XYZ file of C-alpha atoms in Angstrom:
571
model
C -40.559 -5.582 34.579
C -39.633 -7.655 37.626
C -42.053 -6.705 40.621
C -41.743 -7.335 44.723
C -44.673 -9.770 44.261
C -42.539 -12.466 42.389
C -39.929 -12.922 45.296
C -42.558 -13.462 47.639
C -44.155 -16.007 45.137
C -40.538 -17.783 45.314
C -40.327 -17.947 48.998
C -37.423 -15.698 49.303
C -38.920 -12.285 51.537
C -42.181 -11.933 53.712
C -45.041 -9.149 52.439
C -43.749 -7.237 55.423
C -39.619 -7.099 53.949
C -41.433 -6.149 50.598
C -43.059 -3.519 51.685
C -39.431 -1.994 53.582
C -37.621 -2.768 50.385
C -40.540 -0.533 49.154
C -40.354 2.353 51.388
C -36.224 2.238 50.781
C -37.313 2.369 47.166
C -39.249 5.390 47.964
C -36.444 6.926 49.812
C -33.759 6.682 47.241
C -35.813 8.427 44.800
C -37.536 5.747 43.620
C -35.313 5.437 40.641
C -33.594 2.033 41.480
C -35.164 -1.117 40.677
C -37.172 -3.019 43.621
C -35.134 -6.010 42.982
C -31.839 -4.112 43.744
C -32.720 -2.246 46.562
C -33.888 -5.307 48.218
C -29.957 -6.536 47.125
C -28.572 -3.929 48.705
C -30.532 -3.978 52.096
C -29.437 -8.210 52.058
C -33.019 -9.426 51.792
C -32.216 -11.020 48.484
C -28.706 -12.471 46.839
C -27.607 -11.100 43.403
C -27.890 -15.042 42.298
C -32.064 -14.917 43.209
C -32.429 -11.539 41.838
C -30.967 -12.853 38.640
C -32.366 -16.385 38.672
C -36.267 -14.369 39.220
C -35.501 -12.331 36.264
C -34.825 -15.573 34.134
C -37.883 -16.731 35.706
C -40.093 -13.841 34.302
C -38.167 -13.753 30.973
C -38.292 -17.390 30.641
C -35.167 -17.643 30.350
C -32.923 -20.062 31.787
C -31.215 -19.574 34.948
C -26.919 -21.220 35.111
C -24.680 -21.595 37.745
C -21.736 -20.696 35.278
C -19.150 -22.000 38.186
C -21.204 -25.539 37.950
C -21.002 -25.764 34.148
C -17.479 -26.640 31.613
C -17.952 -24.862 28.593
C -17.315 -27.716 25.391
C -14.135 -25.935 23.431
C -15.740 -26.084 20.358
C -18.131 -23.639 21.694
C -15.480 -21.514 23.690
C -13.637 -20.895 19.888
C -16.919 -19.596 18.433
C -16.372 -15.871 20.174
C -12.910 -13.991 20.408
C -11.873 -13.047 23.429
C -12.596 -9.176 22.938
C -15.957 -10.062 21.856
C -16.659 -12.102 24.791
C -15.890 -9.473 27.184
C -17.413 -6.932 25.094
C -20.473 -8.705 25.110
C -20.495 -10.485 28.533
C -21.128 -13.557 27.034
C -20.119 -17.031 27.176
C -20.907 -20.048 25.235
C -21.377 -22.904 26.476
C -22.069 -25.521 23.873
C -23.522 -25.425 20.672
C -24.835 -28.020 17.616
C -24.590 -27.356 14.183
C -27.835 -25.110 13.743
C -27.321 -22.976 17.383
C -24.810 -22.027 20.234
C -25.895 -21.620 24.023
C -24.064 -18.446 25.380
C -24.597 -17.167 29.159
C -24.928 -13.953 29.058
C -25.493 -10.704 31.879
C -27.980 -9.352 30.064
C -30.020 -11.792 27.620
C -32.557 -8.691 26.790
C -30.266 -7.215 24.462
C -31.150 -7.897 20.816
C -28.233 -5.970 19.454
C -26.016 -8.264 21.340
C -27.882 -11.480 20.384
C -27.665 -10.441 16.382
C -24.271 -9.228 16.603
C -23.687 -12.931 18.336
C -25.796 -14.698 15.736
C -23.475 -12.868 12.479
C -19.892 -13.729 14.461
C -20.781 -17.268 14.861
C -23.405 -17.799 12.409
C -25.275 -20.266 14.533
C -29.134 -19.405 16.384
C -28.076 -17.950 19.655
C -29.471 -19.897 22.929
C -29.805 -17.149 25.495
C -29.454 -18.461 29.257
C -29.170 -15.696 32.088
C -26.062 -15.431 34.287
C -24.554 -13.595 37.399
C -22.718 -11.450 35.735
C -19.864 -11.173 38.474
C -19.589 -14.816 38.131
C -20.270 -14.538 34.310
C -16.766 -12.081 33.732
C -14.576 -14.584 36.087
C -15.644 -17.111 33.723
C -15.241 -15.454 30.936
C -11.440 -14.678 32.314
C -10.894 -17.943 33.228
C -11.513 -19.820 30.101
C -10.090 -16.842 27.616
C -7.012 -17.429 29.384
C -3.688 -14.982 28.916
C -0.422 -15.875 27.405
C 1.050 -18.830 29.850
C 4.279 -17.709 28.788
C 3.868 -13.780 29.007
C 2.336 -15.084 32.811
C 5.223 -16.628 33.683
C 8.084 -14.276 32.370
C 6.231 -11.600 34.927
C 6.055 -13.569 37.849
C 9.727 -14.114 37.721
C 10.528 -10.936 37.157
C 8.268 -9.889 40.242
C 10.395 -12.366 42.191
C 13.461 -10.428 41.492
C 11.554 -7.539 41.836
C 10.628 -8.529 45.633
C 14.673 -10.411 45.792
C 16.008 -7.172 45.070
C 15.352 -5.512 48.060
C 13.333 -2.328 47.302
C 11.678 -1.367 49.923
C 7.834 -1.491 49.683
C 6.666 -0.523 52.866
C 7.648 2.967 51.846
C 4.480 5.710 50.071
C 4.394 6.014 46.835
C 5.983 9.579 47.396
C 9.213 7.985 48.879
C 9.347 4.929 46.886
C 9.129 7.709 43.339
C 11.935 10.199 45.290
C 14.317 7.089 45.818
C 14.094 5.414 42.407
C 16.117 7.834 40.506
C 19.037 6.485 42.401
C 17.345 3.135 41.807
C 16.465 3.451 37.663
C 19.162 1.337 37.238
C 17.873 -1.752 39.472
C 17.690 -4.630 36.862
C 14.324 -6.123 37.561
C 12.525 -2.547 37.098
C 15.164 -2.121 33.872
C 13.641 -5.523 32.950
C 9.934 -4.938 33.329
C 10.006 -1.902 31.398
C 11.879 -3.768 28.957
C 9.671 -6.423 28.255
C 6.481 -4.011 28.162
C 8.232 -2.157 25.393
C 9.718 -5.409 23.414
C 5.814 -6.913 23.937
C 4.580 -3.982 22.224
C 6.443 -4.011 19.817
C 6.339 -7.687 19.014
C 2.892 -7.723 19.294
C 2.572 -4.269 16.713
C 0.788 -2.191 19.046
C 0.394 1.331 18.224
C -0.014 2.821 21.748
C 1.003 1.307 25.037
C -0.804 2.473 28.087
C 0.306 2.115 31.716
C -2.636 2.808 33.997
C -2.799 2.817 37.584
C -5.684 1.614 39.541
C -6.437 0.829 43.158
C -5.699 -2.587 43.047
C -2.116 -2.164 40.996
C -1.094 -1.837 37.542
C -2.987 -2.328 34.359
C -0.890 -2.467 31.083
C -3.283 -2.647 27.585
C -1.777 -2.444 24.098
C -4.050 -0.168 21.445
C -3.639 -3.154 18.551
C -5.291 -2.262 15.558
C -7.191 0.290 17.138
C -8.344 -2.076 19.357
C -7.397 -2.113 23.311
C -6.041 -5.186 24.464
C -5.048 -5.852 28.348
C -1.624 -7.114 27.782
C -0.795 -7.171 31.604
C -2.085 -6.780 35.382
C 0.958 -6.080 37.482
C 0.616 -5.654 41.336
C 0.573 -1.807 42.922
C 4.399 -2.010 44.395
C 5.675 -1.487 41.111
C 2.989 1.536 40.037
C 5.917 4.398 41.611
C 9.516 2.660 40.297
C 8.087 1.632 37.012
C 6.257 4.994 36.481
C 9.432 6.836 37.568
C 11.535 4.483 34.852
C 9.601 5.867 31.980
C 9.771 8.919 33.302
C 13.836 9.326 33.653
C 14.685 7.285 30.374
C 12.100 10.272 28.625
C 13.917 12.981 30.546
C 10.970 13.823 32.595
C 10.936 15.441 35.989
C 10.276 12.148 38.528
C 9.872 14.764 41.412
C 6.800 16.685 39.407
C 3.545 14.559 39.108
C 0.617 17.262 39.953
C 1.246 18.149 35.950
C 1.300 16.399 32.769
C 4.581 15.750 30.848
C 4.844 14.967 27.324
C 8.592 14.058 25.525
C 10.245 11.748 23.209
C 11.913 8.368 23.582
C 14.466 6.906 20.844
C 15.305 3.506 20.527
C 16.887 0.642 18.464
C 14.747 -2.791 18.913
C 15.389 -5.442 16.763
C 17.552 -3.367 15.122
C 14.774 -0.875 13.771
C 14.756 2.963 14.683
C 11.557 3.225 16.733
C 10.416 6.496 18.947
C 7.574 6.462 21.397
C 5.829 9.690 22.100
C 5.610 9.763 26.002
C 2.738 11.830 27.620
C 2.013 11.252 31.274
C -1.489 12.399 33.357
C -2.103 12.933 36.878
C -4.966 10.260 38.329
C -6.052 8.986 41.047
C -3.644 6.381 42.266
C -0.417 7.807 40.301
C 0.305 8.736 37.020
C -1.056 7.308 33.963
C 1.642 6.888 31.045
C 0.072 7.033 27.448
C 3.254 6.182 24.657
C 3.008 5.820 21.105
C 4.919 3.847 19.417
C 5.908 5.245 16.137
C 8.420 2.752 13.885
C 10.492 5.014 11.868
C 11.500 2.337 9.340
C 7.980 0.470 8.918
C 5.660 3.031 7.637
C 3.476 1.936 5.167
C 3.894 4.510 2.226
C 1.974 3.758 -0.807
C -1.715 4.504 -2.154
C -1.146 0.095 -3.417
C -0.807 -0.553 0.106
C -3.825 1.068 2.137
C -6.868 -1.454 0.493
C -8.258 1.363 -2.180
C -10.415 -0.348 -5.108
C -9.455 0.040 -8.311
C -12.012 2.911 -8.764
C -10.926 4.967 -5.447
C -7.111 4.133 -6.300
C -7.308 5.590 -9.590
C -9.187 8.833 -8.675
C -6.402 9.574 -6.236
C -3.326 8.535 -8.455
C -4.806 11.841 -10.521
C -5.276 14.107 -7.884
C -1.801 13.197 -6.639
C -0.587 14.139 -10.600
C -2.831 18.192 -10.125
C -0.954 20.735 -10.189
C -2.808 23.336 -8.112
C -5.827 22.401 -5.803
C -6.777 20.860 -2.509
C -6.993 17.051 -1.923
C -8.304 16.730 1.974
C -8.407 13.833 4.014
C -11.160 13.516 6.580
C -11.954 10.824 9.120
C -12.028 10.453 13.076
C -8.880 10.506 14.974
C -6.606 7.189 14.265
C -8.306 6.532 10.844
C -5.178 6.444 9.200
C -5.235 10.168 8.048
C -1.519 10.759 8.111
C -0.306 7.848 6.557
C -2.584 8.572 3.489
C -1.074 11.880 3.230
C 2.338 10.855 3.321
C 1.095 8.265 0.695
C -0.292 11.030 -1.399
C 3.061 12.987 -1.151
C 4.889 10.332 -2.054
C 3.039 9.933 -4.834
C 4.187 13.502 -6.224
C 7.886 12.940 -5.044
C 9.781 12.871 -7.960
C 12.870 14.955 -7.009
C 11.703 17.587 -9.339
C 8.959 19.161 -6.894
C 10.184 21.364 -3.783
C 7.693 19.765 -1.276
C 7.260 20.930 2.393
C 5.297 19.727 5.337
C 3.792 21.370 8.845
C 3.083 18.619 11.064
C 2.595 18.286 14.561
C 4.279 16.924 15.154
C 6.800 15.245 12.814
C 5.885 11.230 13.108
C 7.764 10.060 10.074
C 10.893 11.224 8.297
C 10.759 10.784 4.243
C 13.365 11.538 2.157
C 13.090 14.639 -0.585
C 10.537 16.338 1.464
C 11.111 19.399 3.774
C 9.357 18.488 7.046
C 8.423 21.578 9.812
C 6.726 20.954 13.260
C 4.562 22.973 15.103
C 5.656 24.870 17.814
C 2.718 26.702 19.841
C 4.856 28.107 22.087
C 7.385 29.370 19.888
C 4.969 30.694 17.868
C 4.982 28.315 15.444
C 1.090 27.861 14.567
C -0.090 25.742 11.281
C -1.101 29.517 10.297
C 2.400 30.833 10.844
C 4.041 28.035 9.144
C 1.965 27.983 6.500
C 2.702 31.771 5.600
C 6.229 31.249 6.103
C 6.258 27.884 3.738
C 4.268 29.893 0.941
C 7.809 32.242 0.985
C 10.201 29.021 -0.042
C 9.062 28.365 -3.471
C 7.164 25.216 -2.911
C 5.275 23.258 -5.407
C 3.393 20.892 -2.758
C 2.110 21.556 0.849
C 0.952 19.408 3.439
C -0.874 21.028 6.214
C -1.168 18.565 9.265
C -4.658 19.590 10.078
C -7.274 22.519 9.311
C -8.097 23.656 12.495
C -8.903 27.251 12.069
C -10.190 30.221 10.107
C -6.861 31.622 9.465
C -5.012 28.324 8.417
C -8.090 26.787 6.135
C -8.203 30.254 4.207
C -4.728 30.616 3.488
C -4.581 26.962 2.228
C -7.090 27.494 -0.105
C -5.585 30.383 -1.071
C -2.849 28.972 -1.733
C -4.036 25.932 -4.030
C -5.998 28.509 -6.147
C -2.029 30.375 -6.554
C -1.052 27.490 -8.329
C 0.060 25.039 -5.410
C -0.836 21.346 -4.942
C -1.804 21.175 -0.830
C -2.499 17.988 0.816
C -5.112 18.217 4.241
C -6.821 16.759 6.690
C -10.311 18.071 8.364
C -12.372 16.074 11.080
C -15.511 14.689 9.747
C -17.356 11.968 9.117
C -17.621 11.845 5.386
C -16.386 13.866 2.429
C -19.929 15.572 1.670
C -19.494 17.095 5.267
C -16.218 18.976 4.587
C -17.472 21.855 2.523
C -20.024 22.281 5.694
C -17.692 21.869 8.286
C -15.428 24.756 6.265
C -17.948 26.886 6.123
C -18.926 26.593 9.857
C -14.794 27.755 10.622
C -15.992 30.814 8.426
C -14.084 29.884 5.158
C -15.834 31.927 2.387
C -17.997 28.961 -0.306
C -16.464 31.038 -2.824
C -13.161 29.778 -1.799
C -14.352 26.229 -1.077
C -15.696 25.739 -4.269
C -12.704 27.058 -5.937
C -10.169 25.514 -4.234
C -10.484 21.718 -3.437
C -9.872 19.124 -6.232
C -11.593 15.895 -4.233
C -12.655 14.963 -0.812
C -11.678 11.653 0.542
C -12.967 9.938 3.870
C -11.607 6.679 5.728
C -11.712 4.229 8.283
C -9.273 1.558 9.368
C -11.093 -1.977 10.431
C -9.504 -5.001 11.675
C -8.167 -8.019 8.362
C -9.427 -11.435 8.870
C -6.532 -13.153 9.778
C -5.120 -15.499 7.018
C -4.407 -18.322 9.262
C -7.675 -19.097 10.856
C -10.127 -17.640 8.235
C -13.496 -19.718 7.867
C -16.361 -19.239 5.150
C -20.173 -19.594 7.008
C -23.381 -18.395 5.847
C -25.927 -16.115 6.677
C -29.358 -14.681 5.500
C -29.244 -11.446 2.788
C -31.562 -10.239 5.270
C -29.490 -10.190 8.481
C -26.975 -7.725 6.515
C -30.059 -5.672 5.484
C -31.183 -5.044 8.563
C -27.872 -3.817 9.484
C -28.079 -1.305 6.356
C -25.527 -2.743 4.411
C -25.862 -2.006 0.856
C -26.250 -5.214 -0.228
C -26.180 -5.911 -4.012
C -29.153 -6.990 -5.801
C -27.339 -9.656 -8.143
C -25.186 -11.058 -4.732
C -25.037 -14.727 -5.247
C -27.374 -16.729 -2.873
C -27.794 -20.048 -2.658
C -31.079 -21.795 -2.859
C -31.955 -20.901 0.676
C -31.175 -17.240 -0.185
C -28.499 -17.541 1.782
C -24.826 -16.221 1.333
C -21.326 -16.950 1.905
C -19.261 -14.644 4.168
C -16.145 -14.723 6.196
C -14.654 -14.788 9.334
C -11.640 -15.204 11.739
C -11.692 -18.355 14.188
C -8.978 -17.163 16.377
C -5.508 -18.402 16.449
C -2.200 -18.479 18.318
C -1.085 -15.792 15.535
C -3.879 -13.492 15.988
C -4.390 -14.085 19.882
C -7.281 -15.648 19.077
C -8.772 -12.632 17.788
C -9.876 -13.766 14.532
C -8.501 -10.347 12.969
C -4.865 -9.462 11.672
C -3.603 -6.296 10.745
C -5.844 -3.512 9.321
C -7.074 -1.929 5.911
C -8.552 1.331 5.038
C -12.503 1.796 3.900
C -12.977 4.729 1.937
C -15.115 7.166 -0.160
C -13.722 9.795 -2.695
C -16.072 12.606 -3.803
C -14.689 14.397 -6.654
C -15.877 18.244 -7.057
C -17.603 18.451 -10.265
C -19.061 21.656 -11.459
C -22.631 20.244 -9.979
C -21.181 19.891 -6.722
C -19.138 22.707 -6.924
C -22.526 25.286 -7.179
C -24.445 23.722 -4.744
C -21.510 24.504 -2.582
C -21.527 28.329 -3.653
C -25.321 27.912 -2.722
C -24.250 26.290 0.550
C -26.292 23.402 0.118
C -26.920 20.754 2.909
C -24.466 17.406 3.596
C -27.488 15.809 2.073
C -28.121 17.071 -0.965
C -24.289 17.076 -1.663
C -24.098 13.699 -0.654
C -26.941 12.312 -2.730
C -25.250 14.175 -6.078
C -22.246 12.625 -5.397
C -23.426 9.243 -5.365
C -25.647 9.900 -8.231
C -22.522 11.537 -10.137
C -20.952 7.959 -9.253
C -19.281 8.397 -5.651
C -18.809 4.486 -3.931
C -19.747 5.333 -0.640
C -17.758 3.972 2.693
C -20.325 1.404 3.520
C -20.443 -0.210 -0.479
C -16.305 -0.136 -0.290
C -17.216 -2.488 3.119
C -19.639 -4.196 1.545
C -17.017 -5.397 -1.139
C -14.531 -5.981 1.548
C -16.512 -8.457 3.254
C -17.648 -10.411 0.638
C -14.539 -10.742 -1.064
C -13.102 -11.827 2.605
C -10.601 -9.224 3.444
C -13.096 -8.066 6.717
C -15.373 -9.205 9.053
C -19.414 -8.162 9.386
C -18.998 -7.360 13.142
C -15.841 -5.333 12.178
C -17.804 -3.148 9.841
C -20.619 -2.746 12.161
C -18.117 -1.724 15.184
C -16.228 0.838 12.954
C -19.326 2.418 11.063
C -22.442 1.174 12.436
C -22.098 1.443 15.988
């Protein structure tokens, strides 16, 4: 705890500005720390307040604008970890790596540092203002992207648009001015960026000091570009016209479809924009028709997970659901599952909302609130055209989970998805939307649950060794007969960061994934509505590979990282 007493100690405030930063304390509620209240009233900089602390911690105090971080320290930590962490290293040896950090306190941060570089961490204490610029500075952005944007922003400012005018006159005048070639441009190379760079969302989001432009790549945000405020009304009213959006209405979100040939692959972007503060923030996914990655093969399933689902796929009545957190991959498994069964003999339809990929053979419905068109009402009018397979989007009420498992046990096949975080959950969560056990039990063949985390990239991945004990404390299952060396040590991977993977370390994503199959054991403790953990335990014991052992054997046969697992399941 740092105290008044120790800035006096230093020289920096009298007894008599202590005891006013005191009586402020008091006055505020006495919930802020001495040492920034006396910040705030100027008795003290942020640079003594944070060199005292070090003091007291015994930690060492860096200027961070006096120092040069060594490279081969700087390529230890990615980017994204770097500013995740708010930490900086500075130089290292081959047993430990000295990293500035904001706040050097923080254990979780300091073993998470330790298992991505593999090296003792050094903690030394930092201003953290001066810490992020730093950290900006020497992660630096693409000099090329930097440079394609300030000459578009020339042209922008060439053109002659004028930017004097409010953001109300500048978004009424740029219908007439869509067509102006720099703003054509800059929404042009946001979209081609994206897509180059395989981003799954782009979002445009304006803030009081302009525009910022991040990527969602592999479920990961990534600041792709900081553009300056006079382009927050032309650019937002761009997206807006070439989406067939009302420019004039922006006290309301909007939500509509773009189509477009890049490269020359289909692609649509689901457009959906949100009234903030300083504009309008545009959120677009970007959907590419022709890439989807259909196939159980191609999601990362083990042998023993792949072959479970091959036979589900083969049922010919029953429930296979797929549960997981939004963007775990839940609808391309399903089309992967349906795919699986289409074998142009099978009449299979879909209710989706909405419709993200086409396939061929398959009847595909969207939802259509408005209309009427509910998952429930689709679902009873689907159950009228003879099908053989169903997929149902998502279970999201009474009415649409009952009639789904109604219709498996009428001698349909229906694929699912239900929000949870593992399969022993879903009977529970059923039952809590009023579904009858009866049914549950009867009605679902298997329960599978995912995640997506982050590859090691190919081109930059590294072996390094750490302690069996580090990934036990983390609660990784860790085998017993896992090779170790003689310094019970063992040999894991990671990604060094590269031009390919913008220094990321991480390429592309796989699935991790459990599978509990509904024996008759399971299926009566269900009918007794027994708890997640007793359901859980049995299906281990009945022998279910849980999400974290499918990790484990991901990461030691080097297809993902330790800090990836730990950000998608641990933390």
């Amino acid at each position: 705890m740092l105290t008044g007493e120790v800035f006096v100690q230093e020289g920096l405030i009298s007894p008599a500005q202590l005891q006013l930063a005191v009586s402020k304390q008091v006055e505020l509620g006495g919930h802020d720390p001495i040492a920034r209240v006396m910040v705030d009233m100027g008795l003290i900089t942020e640079k003594d307040r944070v060199r005292c602390m070090g003091k007291v911690w015994e930690i060492p105090f860096i200027e961070i604008d006096e120092v040069t971080p060594r490279e081969d320290a700087i390529e230890l930590l990615s980017p994204q970890l770097a500013k995740r962490f708010k930490a900086l290293p500075l130089g290292r040896d081959e047993f430990r790596v000295a990293v500035a950090m904001a706040n050097p306190l923080d254990v979780f941060v300091i073993d998470e540092l330790r298992l991505s570089t593999g090296l003792e961490v050094q903690p030394l204490i930092a201003v953290e203002e001066d810490l992020l610029k730093a950290i900006n500075l020497h992660y630096k952005t693409d000099v090329g992207q930097m440079e394609a944007i300030a000459g578009v922003m020339k042209d922008f400012d060439d053109f002659g648009i004028d930017l004097s005018a409010t953001p109300d006159d500048a978004e009424r005048g740029s219908e007439s001015e869509a067509d102006d070639a720099p703003i054509i441009r800059l929404a042009n190379m946001i979209i081609n960026q994206a897509v180059a760079d395989k981003a799954s969302d782009i979002h445009l989001e304006p803030r009081k000091e302009g525009l910022i432009v991040r990527f969602r790549i592999d479920g990961i945000m990534i600041e792709a570009m900081n553009l300056p405020k006079k382009v927050i009304a032309p650019l937002t009213s761009r997206f807006k016209i070439v989406a067939n959006m009302d420019i004039a209405e922006k006290r309301v979100p909007q939500d509509n479809r773009i189509s477009a040939v890049i490269g020359g692959k289909p692609y649509d972007f689901r457009v959906s924009t949100l009234p903030v503060v300083y504009g309008e923030k545009i959120v677009m996914r970007v959907l590419d028709k022709g890439g989807i990655n259909v196939g159980l093969t191609k999601l990362g399933f083990l042998p023993h997970n792949l072959k479970i689902l091959e036979d589900m796929a083969t049922r010919s009545y029953g429930i296979m659901l797929v549960t997981g957190p939004t963007g775990s991959g839940k609808s391309t498994t399903l089309y992967s599952l349906i795919n699986q069964t289409n074998d142009g003999l099978k009449n299979i339809i879909t209710i989706e909302d909405p419709v993200e990929y086409e396939l061929d053979n398959i009847n595909q419905c969207s939802v259509n609130v408005r209309a009427g068109m509910t998952f429930a009402a689709g679902l009873r009018a689907m159950l009228r055209q003879d099908p053989d397979v169903i997929m149902v989007g998502e279970m999201r009420d009474t009415e649409t989970a009952t009639i789904a498992m109604e219709a498996a046990l009428t001698g349909h096949l229906v694929f699912s998805t239900l929000h949870t975080n593992d399969a022993a959950s879903a009977p529970s969560r059923l039952m809590d939307m009023e579904v009858e056990p009866f049914l549950i039990s009867s009605a679902i063949n298997a329960v599978l649950a995912q995640r997506l985390v982050r590859k090691i990239c190919d081109h930059c991945k590294e072996s390094y060794t750490t302690s069996r004990e580090s990934l036990l404390r983390y609660g990784f299952p860790v085998p017993d007969d896992l090779g170790q060396d003689t310094n019970g040590e063992v040999t894991l991977f990671r990604g060094k960061g590269c031009e390919v993977c913008k220094q990321t370390g991480h390429k592309g994503r796989t699935g991790i994934h459990e599978v509990m199959v509904l024996s008759e054991e399971i299926r009566d403790l269900i009918l007794k509505r027994g708890s997640v953990h007793t359901i859980h335990k049995l299906a281990i014991e009945q022998g279910m590979k849980t999400m974290q052992m499918d990790a484990m054997s991901k990461i030691l046969t080097g297809v993902t990282s330790v800090d990836e697992v730990i950000r998608v399941i641990y933390a």
